[in-house]
CSV table of C-alpha atoms and ligand atoms in Angstrom, one decimal:
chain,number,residue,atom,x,y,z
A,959,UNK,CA,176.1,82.2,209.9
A,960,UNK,CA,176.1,84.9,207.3
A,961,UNK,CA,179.1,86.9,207.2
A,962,UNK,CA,181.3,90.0,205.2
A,963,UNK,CA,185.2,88.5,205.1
A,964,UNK,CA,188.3,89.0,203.1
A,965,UNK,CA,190.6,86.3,202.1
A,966,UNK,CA,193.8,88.4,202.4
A,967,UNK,CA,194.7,92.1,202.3
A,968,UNK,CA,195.0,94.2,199.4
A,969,UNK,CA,193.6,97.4,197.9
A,970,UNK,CA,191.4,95.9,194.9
A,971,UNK,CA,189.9,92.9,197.4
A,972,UNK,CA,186.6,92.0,197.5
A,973,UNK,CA,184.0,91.8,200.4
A,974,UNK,CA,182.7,88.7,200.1
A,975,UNK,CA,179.3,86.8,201.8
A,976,UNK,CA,179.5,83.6,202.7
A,977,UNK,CA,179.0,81.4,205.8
A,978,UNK,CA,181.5,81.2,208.4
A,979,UNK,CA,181.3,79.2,211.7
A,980,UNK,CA,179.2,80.1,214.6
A,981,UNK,CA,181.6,82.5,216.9
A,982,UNK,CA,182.9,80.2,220.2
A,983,UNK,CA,182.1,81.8,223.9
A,984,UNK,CA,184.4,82.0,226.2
A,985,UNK,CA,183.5,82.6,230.0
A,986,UNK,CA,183.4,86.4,229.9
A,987,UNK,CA,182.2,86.8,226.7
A,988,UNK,CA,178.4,87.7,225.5
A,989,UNK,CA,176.9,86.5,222.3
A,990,UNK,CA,175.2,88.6,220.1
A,991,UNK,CA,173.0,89.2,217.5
A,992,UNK,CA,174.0,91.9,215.6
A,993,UNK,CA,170.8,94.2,214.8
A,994,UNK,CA,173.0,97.4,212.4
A,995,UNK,CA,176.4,97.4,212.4
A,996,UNK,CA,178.2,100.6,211.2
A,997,UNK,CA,181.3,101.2,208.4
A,998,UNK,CA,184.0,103.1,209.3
A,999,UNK,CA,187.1,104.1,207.5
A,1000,UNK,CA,189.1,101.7,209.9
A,1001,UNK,CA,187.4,98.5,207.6
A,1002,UNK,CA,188.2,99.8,204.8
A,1003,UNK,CA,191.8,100.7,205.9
A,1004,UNK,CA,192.1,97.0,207.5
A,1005,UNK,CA,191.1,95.7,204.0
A,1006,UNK,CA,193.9,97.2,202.5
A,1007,UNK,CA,196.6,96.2,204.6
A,1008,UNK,CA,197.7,99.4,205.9
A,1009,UNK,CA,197.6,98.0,209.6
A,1010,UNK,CA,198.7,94.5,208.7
A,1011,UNK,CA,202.3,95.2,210.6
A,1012,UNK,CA,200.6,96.5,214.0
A,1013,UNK,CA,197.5,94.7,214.2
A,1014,UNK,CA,197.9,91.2,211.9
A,1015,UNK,CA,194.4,89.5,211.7
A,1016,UNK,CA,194.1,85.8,210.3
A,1017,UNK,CA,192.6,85.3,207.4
A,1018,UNK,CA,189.6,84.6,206.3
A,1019,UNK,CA,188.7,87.7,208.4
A,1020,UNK,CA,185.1,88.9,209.0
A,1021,UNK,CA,185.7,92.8,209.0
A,1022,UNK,CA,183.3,95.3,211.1
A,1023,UNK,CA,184.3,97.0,214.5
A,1024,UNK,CA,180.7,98.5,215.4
A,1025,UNK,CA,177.7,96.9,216.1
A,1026,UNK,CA,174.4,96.9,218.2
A,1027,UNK,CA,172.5,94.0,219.0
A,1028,UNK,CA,170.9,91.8,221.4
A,1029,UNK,CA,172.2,89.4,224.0
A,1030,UNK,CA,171.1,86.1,222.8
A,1031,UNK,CA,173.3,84.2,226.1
A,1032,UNK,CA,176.3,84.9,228.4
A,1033,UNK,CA,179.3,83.0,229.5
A,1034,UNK,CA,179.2,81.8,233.1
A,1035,UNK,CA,181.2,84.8,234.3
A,1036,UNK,CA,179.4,87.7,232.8
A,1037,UNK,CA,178.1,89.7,235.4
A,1038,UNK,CA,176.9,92.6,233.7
A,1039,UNK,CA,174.3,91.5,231.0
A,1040,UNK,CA,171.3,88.6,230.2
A,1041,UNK,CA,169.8,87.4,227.2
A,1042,UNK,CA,167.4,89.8,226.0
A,1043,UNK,CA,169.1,92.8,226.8
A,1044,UNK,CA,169.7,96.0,223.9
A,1045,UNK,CA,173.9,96.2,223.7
A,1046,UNK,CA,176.0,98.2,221.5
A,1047,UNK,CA,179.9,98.4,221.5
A,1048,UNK,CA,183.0,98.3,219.2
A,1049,UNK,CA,185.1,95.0,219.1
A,1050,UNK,CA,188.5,95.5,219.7
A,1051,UNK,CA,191.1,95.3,217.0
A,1052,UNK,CA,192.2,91.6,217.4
A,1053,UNK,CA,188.6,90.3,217.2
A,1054,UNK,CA,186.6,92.5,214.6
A,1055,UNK,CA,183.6,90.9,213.1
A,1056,UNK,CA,180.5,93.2,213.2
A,1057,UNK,CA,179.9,92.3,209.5
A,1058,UNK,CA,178.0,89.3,210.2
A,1059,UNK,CA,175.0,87.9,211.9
A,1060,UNK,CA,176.5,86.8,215.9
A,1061,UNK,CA,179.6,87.5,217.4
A,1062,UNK,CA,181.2,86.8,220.9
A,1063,UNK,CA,182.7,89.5,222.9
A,1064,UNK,CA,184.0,90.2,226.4
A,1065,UNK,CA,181.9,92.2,228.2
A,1066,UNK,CA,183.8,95.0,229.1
A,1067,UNK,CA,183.2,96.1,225.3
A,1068,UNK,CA,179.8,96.4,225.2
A,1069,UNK,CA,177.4,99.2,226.8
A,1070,UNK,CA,173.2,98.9,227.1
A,1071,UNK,CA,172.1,100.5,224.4
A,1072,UNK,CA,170.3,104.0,224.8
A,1073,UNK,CA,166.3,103.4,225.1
A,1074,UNK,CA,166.1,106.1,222.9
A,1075,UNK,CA,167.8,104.9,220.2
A,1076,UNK,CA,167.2,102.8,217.1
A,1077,UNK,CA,169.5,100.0,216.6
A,1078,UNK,CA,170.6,101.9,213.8
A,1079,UNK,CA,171.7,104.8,215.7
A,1080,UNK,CA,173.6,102.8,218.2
A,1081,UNK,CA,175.3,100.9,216.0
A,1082,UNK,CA,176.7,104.1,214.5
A,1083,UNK,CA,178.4,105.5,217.4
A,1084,UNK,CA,180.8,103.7,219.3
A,1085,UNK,CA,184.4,104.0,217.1
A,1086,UNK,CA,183.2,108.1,216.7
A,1087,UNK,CA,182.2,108.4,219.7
A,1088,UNK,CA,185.1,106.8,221.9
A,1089,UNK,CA,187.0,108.7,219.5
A,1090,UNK,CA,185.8,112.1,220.0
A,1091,UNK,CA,185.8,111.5,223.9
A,1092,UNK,CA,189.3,110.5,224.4
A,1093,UNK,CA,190.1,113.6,222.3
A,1094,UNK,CA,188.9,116.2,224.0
A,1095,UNK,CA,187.7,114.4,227.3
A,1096,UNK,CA,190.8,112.6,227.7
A,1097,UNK,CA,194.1,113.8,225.9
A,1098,UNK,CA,192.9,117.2,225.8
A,1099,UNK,CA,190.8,118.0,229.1
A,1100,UNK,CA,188.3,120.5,227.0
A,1101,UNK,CA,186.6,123.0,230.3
A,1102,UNK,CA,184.2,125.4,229.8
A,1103,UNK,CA,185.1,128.8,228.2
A,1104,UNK,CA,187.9,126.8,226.0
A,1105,UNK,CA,188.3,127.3,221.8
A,1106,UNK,CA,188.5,123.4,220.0
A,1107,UNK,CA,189.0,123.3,216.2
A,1108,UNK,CA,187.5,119.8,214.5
A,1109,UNK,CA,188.6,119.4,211.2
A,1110,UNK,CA,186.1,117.7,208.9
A,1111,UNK,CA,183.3,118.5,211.3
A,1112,UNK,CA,180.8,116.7,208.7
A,1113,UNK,CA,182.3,113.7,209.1
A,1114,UNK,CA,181.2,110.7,211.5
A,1115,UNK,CA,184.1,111.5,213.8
A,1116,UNK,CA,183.4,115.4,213.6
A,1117,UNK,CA,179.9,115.3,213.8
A,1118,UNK,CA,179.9,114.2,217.0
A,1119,UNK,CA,183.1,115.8,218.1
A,1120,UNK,CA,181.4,119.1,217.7
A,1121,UNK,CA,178.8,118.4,219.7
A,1122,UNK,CA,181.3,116.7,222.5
A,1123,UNK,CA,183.4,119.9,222.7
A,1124,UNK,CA,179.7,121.9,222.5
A,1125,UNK,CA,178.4,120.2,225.8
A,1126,UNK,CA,182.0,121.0,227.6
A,1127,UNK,CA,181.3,124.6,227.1
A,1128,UNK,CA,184.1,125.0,224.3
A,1129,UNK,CA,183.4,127.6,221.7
A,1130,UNK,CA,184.1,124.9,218.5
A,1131,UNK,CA,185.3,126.1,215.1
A,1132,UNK,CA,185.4,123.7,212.7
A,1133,UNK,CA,185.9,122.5,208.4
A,1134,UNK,CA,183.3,121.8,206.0
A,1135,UNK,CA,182.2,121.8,202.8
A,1136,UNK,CA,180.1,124.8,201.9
A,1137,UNK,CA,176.6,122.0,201.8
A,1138,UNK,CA,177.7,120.9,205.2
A,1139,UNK,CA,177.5,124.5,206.9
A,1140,UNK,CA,173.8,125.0,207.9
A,1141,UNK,CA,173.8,121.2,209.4
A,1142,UNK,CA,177.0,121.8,211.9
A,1143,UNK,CA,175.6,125.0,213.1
A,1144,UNK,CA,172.7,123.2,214.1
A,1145,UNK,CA,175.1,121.0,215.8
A,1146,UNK,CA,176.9,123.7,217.8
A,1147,UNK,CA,179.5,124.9,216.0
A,1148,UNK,CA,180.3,128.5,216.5
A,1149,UNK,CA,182.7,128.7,213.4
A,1150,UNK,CA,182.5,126.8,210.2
A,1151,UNK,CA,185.3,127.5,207.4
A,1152,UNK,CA,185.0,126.2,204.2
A,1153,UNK,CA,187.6,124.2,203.3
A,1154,UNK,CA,188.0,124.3,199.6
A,1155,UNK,CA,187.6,128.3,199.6
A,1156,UNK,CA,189.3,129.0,202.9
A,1157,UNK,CA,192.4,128.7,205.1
A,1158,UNK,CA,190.8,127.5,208.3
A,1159,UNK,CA,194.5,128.7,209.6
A,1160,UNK,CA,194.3,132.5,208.7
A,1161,UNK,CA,190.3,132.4,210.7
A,1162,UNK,CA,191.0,130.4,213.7
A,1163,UNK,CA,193.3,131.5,216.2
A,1164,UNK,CA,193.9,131.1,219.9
A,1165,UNK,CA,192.7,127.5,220.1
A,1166,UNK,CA,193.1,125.0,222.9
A,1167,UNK,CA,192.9,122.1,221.3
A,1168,UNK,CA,192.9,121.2,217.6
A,1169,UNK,CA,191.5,117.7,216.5
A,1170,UNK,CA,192.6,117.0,213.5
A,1171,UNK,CA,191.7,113.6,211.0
A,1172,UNK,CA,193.1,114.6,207.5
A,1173,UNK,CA,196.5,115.2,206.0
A,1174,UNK,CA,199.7,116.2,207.4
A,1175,UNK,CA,199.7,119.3,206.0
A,1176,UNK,CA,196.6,120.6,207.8
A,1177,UNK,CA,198.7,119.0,211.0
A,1178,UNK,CA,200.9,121.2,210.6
A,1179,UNK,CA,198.6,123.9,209.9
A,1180,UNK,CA,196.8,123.4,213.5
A,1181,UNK,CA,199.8,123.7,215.6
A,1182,UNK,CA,199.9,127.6,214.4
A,1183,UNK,CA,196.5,128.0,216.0
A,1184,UNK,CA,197.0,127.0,219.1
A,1185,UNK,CA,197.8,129.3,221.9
A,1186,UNK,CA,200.5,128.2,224.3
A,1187,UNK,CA,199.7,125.2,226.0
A,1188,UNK,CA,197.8,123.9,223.7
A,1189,UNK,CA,197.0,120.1,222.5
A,1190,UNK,CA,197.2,119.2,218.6
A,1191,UNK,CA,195.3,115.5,218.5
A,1192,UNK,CA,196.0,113.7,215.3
A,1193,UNK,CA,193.6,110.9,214.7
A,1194,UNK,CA,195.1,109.8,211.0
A,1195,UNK,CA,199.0,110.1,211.9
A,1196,UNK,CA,201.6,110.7,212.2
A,1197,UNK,CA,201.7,107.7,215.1
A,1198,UNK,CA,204.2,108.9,218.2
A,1199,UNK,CA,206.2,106.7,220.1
A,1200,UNK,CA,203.9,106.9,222.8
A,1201,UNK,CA,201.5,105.4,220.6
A,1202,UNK,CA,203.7,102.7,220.3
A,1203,UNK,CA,204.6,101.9,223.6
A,1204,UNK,CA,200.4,101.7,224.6
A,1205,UNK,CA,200.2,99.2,221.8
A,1206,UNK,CA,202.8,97.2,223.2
A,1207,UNK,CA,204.9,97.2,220.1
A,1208,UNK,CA,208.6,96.7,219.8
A,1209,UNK,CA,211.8,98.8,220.3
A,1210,UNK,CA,211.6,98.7,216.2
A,1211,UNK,CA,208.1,100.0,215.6
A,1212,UNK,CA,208.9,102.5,218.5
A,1213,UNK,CA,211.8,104.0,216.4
A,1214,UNK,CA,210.0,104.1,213.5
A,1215,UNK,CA,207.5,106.2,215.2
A,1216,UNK,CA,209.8,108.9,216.2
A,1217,UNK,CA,210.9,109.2,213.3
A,1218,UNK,CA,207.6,109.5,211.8
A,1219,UNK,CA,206.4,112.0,213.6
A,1220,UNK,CA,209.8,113.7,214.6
A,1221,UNK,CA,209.1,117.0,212.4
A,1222,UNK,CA,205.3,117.6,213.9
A,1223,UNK,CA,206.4,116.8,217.8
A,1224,UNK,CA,209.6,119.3,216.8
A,1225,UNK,CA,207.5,122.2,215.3
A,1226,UNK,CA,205.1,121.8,218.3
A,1227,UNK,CA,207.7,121.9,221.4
A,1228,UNK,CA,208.8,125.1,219.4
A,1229,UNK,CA,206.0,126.6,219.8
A,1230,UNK,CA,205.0,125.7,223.4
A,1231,UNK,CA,202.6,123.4,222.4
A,1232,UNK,CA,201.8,119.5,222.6
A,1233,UNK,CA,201.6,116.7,219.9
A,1234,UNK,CA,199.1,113.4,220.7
A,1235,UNK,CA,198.4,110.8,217.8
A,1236,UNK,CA,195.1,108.8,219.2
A,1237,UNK,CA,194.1,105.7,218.3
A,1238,UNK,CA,191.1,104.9,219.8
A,1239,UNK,CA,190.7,102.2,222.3
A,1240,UNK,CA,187.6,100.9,223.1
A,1241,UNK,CA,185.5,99.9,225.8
A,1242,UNK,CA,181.6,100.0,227.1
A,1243,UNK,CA,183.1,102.3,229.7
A,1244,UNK,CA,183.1,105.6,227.9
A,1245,UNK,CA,180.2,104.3,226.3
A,1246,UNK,CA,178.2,104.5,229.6
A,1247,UNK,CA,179.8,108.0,230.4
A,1248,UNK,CA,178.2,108.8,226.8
A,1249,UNK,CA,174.8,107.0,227.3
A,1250,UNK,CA,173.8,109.5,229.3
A,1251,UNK,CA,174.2,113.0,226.4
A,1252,UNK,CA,172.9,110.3,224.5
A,1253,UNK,CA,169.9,110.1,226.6
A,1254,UNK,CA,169.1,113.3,227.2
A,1255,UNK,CA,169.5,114.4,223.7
A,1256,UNK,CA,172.9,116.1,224.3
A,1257,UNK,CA,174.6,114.4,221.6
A,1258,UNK,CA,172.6,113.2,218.5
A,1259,UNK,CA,174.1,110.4,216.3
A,1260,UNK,CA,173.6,111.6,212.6
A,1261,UNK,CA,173.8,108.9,210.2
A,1262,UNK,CA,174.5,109.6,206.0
A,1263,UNK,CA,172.7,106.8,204.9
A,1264,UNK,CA,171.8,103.0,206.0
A,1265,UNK,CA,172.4,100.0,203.9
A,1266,UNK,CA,170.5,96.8,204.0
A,1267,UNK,CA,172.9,94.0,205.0
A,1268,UNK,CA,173.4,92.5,201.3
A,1269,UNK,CA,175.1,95.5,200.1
A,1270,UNK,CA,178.2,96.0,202.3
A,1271,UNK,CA,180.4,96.5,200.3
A,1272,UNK,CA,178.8,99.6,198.9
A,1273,UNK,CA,178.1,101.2,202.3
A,1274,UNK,CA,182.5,100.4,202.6
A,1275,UNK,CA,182.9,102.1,199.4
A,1276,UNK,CA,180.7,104.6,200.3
A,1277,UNK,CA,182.3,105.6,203.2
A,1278,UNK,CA,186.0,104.8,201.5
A,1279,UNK,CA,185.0,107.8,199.2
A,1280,UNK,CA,185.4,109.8,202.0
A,1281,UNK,CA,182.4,112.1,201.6
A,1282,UNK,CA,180.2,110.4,203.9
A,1283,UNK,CA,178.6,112.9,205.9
A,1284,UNK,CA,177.9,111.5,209.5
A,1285,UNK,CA,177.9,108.1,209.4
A,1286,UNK,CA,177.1,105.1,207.2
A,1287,UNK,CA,175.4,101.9,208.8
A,1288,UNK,CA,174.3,98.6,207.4
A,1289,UNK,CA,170.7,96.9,209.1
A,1290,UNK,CA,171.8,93.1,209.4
A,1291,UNK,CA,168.8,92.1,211.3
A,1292,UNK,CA,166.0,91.2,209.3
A,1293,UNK,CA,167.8,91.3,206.2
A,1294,UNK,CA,169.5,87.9,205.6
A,1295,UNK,CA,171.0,88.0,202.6
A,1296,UNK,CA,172.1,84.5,200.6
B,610,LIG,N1,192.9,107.0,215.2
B,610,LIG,C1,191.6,106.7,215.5
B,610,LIG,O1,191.3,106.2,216.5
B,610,LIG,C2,190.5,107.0,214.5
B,610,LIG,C3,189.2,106.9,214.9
B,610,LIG,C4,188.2,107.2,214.0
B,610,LIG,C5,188.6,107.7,212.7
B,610,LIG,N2,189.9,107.8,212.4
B,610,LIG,C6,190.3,108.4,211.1
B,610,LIG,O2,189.9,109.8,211.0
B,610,LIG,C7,189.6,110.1,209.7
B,610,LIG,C8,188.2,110.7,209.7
B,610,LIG,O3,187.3,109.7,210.1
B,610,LIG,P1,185.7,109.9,209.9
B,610,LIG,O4,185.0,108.6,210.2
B,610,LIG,O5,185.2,111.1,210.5
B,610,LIG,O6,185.7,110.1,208.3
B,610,LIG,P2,184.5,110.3,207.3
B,610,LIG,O7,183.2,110.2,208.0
B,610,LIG,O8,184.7,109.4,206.2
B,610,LIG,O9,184.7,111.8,206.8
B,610,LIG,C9,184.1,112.2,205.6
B,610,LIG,C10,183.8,113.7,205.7
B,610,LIG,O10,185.0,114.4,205.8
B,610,LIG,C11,184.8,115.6,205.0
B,610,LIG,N3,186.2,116.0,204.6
B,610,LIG,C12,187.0,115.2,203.8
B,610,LIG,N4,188.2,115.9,203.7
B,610,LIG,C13,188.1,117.1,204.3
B,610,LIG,C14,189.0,118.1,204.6
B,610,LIG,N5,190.2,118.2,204.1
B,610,LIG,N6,188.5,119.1,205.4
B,610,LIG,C15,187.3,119.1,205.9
B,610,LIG,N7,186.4,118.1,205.7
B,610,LIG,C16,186.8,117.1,204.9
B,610,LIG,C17,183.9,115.3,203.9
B,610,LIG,O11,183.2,116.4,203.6
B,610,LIG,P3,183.0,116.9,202.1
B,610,LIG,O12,182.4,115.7,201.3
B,610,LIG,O13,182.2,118.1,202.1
B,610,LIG,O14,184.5,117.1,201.6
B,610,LIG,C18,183.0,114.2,204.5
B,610,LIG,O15,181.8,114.7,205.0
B,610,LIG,C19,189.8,108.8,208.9
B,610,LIG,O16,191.0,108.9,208.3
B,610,LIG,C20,189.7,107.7,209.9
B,610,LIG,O17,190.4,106.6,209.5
B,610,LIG,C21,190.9,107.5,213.3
C-alpha cells in the first residue's frame, strides 16, 4: 500500500511515498481504510526527533496520528465495530501511520464517526479534540460561570478549545492575530487579545484555568492571571514529573522533568496555584463523549485547508509554519498517488 515514511529522524528529512507492507491484524484490532487523515504539529515534531528519547519509533516509519476511515474487517475479538462502518480515531504514539492507505488498530482507539460529518472533518479532530477535553474536562474541571484563557485560540487545538470551555458555561478569553478576531467570536469567545499588539496578561485577570500551547514565557505569563486555585495547563512543556511517571518512564527522565519544569511548578505553588503539562492520550472514549457536541452542532471542526493525498508533505510544512488556522487535513481516499 501507498504510504508517507521517514527513514530516520532529523530536521531537513524528507516525507517520502512509497509502498510499504499491508499492516498485520491482531485479534482486537480493526483494519481501516483511511478516507482524510489530518497533520498536526506532533508529525512534524516526531520527524525531527524531538521525541526520539520518550517515544523511539522504528524506522522506516509511516508518520500520521489522525485519521477517519472505514472498517474494511475486524479481528475475531472486536466487539465494537463491522466492516462497513464510518470510524475515526487517533493511533497511539507507538503505532502512528495515518499517512497511508490502511492501518490496523485496537479498537479502543477508534469512535463511529459523526453522521454529520465529512470524512474530512472527522479526520481533523481527534488529537485537538482529546486535547482540549482533557484540559479543561479533565485536569482542569471547567463548570459553568468559570473564566478559561486559550492561548492561540486560531489554532486547531484552540479552535476547538474555545468552543469546549464555551459549552461548559466558561466565559473564554483567548490570543489571536488581529485576522483571526471576527472568526473566534463566532466561536464563542468573549475576549480576544491580539497578540502582536497586546499583553493578553495586563487584559485577562481572575482566570480559572489557563491553557496554554506556546513558549515558556507566556507560561509564565498565565500563572499571574489566575486567581487562587487555579490550573495553568501547558500543552508544549515544560513536561512535569507527573508526566513522566504516566508515561512509564525511568527514575532518569523523571529527574530530568523536575528539573525542567522546577521554576514554573515553583512560581505557581507561590502563588496558590497549580502547574499540569498534558500530553494527550488517546482513545475513542472521549471521542464518544465528543460525538455527541459534535452531533448537535455544539462543537464545529474548522479545518484551514485540505490537501490531496500526493502532497503531504506540504500540508506538514504548512502546518510546521505554525500559522495554520484550524486545522490542516490531507483526503487519501480517492486520491492514490504513485
Ligand atoms: N501536549 C499535547 O498533547 C499536545 C496536543 C496538541 C498540540 N500540542 C502542541 O500545542 C501547540 C499548538 O498546537 P496546534 O495544533 O493548536 O497548533 P497550530 O494549529 O499549528 O497553531 C497555529 C496557530 O497558532 C497561532 N499562534 C501562533 N503563535 C501564537 C501566539 N504566540 N499567540 C497566539 N496565537 C499564536 C497562529 O496564528 P497567527 O498565524 O495569527 O499567528 C496560528 O493560527 C503545538 O506546539 C503542538 O505541538 C500538544
Amino acid at each position: 500500500m501507498k504510504a508517507f515514511f521517514v527513514e530516520h529522524y532529523g530536521k531537513d528529512t524528507l516525507l517520502a511515498l512509497g509502498d510499504r507492507p499491508e499492516p498485520d491484524m491482531r485479534d482486537n484490532e480493526v483494519l481501516v481504510e483511511i478516507r482524510a487523515a489530518s497533520v498536526n504539529q506532533l508529525d512534524a515534531k516526531i520527524m525531527s526527533g524531538a521525541f526520539k528519547q520518550i517515544i523511539p519509533h522504528k524506522m522506516p516509519l509511516t508518520l500520521g496520528h489522525d485519521l477517519a476511515g472505514v472498517v474494511l474487517g475486524t479481528g475475531p475479538r472486536v466487539t465494537a465495530f463491522k466492516t462497513g462502518d464510518e470510524v475515526y480515531g487517533c493511533l497511539p504514539v507507538n503505532r502512528i501511520g495515518a499517512f497511508a492507505e490502511r492501518v490496523t488498530v485496537d479498537e479502543s482507539y477508534l469512535a463511529p464517526k459523526p453522521g454529520n460529518l465529512t470524512m474530512e472533518e472527522a479526520a481533523s479532530l481527534p488529537v485537538v479534540a482529546i486535547t482540549a477535553w482533557q484540559a479543561l474536562v479533565v485536569i482542569a474541571g471547567v463548570t459553568p460561570g468559570q473564566r478559561v484563557f486559550i492561548q492561540a485560540g486560531s489554532g486547531g487545538v484552540g479552535t476547538i478549545a474555545i468552543q469546549l470551555a464555551k459549552h461548559l458555561g466558561a466565559e473564554v478569553a483567548t490570543t489571536a492575530g488581529a485576522a483571526s478576531a471576527d472568526a473566534l467570536r463566532g466561536l464563542g469567545a468573549d475576549i480576544v487579545v491580539d497578540y502582536r499588539k497586546e499583553d493578553f496578561a495586563a487584559v485577562v485577570k481572575a482566570c480559572d484555568a489557563a491553557l496554554m500551547s506556546q513558549d515558556e514565557a507566556s507560561l509564565a505569563k498565565a500563572i499571574t492571571i489566575l486567581k487562587p486555585g487555579g490550573t495553568a495547563i501547558s500543552i508544549s512543556g515544560p513536561p512535569d514529573p507527573e508526566f513522566a511517571r504516566q508515561a512509564g518512564l525511568n527514575q532518569l527522565f523523571g529527574l530530568v522533568m523536575w528539573g525542567l519544569s522546577y521554576r514554573i511548578r515553583a512560581a505557581a505553588r507561590r502563588r496558590g496555584v497549580r502547574y499540569a503539562f498534558l500530553f494527550m492520550q488517546p482513545g475513542g472514549a472521549q471521542l464518544r463523549e465528543l460525538n455527541a457536541l459534535l452531533e448537535s452542532g455544539v462543537i464545529r471542526p474548522v479545518i484551514d485547508r485540505v490537501f490531496p493525498f500526493a502532497q503531504t508533505p506540504e500540508a506538514l510544512a504548512y502546518v510546521a509554519s505554525g500559522r495554520a488556522k484550524g486545522k490542516v487535513v490531507v483526503g487519501v481516499g480517492g486520491a492514490r498517488a504513485g
